[in-house]
Structures are given as C-alpha cells and as structure tokens.
Coordinates of C-alpha atoms in Angstrom, one line a residue:
X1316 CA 8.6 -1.6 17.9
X1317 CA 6.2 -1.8 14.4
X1318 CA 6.5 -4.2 11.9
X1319 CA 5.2 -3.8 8.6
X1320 CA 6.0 -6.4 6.2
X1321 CA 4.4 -6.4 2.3
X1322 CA 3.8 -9.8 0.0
X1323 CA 2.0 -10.2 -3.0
X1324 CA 4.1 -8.6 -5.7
X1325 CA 5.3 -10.3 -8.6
X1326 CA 5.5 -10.8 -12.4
X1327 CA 2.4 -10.1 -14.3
X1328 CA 1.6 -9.2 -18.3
X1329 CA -0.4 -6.1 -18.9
X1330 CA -3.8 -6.7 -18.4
X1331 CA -3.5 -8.9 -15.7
X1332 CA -3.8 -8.9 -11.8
X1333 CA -2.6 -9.1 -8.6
X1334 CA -3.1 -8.8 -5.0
X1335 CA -0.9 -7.2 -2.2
X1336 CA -1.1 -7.4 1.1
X1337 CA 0.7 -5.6 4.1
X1338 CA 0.4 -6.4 7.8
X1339 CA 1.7 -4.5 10.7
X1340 CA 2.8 -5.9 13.5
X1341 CA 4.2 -5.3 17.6
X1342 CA 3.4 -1.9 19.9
X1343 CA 0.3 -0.1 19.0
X1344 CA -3.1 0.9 19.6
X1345 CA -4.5 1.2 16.7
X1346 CA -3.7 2.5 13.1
X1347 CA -5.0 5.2 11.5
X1348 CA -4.4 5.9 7.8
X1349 CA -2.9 2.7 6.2
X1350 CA -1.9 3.5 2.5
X1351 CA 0.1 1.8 0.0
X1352 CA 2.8 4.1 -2.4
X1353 CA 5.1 3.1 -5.7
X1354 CA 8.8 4.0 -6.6
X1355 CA 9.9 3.4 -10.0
X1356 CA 13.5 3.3 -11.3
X1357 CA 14.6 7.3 -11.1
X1358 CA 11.6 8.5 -10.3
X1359 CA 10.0 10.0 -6.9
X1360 CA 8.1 8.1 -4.1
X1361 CA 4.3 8.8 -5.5
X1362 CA 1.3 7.8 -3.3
X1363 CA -1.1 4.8 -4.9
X1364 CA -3.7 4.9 -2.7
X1365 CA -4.8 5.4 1.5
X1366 CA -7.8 4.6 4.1
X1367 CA -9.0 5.4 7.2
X1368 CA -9.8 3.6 10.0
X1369 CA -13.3 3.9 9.1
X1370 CA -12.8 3.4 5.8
X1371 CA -12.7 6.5 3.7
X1372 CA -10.4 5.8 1.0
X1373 CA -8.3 8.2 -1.5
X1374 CA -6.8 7.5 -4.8
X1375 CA -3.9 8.9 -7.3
X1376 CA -5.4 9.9 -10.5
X1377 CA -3.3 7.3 -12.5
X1378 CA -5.0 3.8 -10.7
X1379 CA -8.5 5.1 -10.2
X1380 CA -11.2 2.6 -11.2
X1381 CA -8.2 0.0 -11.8
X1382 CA -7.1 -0.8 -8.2
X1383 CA -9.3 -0.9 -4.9
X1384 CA -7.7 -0.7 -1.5
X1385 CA -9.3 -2.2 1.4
X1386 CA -8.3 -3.0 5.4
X1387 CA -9.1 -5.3 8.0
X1388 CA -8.7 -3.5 11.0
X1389 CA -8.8 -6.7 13.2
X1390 CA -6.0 -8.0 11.7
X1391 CA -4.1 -4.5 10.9
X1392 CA -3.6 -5.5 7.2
X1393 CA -4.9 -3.5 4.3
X1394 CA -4.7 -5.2 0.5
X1395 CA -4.5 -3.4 -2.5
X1396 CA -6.4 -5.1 -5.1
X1397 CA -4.8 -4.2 -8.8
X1398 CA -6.5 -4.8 -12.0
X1399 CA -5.9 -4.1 -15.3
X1400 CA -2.1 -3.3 -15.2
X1401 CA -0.3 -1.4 -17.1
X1402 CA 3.1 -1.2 -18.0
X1403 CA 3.4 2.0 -16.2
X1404 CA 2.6 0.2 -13.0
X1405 CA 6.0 -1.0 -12.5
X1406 CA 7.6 -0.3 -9.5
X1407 CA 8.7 -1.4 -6.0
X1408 CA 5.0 -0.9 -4.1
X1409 CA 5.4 -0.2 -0.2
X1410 CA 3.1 0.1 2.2
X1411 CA 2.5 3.1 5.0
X1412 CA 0.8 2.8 8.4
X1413 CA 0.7 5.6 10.6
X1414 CA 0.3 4.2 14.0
X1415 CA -1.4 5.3 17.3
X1416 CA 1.1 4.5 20.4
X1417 CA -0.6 5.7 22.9
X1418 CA -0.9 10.1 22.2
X1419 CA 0.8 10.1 19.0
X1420 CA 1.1 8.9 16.0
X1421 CA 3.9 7.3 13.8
X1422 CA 4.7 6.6 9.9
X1423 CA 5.9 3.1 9.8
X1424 CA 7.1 2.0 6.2
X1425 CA 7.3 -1.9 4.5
X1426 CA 10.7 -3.2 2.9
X1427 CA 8.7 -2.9 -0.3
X1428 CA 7.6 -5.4 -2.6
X1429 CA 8.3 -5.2 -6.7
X1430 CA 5.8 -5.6 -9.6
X1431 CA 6.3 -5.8 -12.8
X1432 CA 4.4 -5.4 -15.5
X1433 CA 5.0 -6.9 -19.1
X1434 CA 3.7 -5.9 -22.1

C-alpha cells in the first residue's frame, strides 16, 4: 500500500506565505506526476499545480508566478511553495501522486491539509 500524507497548511494573512509539503510513502517504484490540487467550501476539486519526474512543471492560471512547486525524487516528496496569498487561496490543498507499481500506474491522494487566508 501508498501513503501520502500533506503538512504545512495553516493560518496566514494575505500577502503572506507558506510552505507545503507531501510525502509518499510504502510499495512503489517510482512516481511519476506528483501535483498538488484545492477544494474550497462548495466549490469543485480544481488542480494547483503538477511535475514530472524530470521536472517539467504545469500551473493553473490563478497561482502562476505566485506559487512554485518543486520535488525531491529521493525522498518522494514535492513542496509547494506559496507566495503572495490571497484571499481566494482558501481551501483544503491535497496532494496527488500517481505511482509506478511495477506496469501501472496509480492515483494516490493526501487527507488534505487547510489554508486559510485572511484579509
């Protein structure tokens, strides 16, 4: 079995900044695309931000040039660096790895972690 477990979220004022980290855990071979993902109250699961394994990264419109995801593939972690928050940023953050078992490939999802943002 995968674990994926996410820390780093918190209570913050707009403008401000913090740091979350996710790290995956148990049966695997590797991990290909790691990405991190936001729900806020009543609205939809919306994707934040992914990488590759070698580091090709993708990001939603809304956090571009304000948060930077990275990943250490020797630890299976990847950190999502935010900056400049906004009030809009609240919402329960959780963190994706799609896993290589051995000739496939799996989603595995994080409990989540919440940030909020004051203004």
């Amino acid at each position: 079995q995968v674990q994926v477990v996410e820390s780093g979220g918190g209570l913050v004022q707009a403008g401000g900044s913090l740091r979350l980290t996710c790290a995956a855990s148990g049966s695997m071979f590797s991990i290909n695309v790691m990405g991190w993902y936001r729900q806020a109250p009543g609205k939809r699961r919306e994707l934040v931000a992914t990488i590759s394994s070698i580091g090709l990264t993708n990001y939603a419109d809304s956090v571009k040039g304000r948060f930077t995801i990275s990943r250490d593939n020797a630890k299976n972690t990847v950190y999502l660096q935010m900056n400049s928050l906004k009030p809009e940023d609240t919402a329960v953050y959780y963190c994706n790895c799609n896993v290589d078992r051995g000739g496939y490939t799996s989603p595995y999802w994080g409990q989540g972690t919440q940030v909020t943002v004051s203004s």
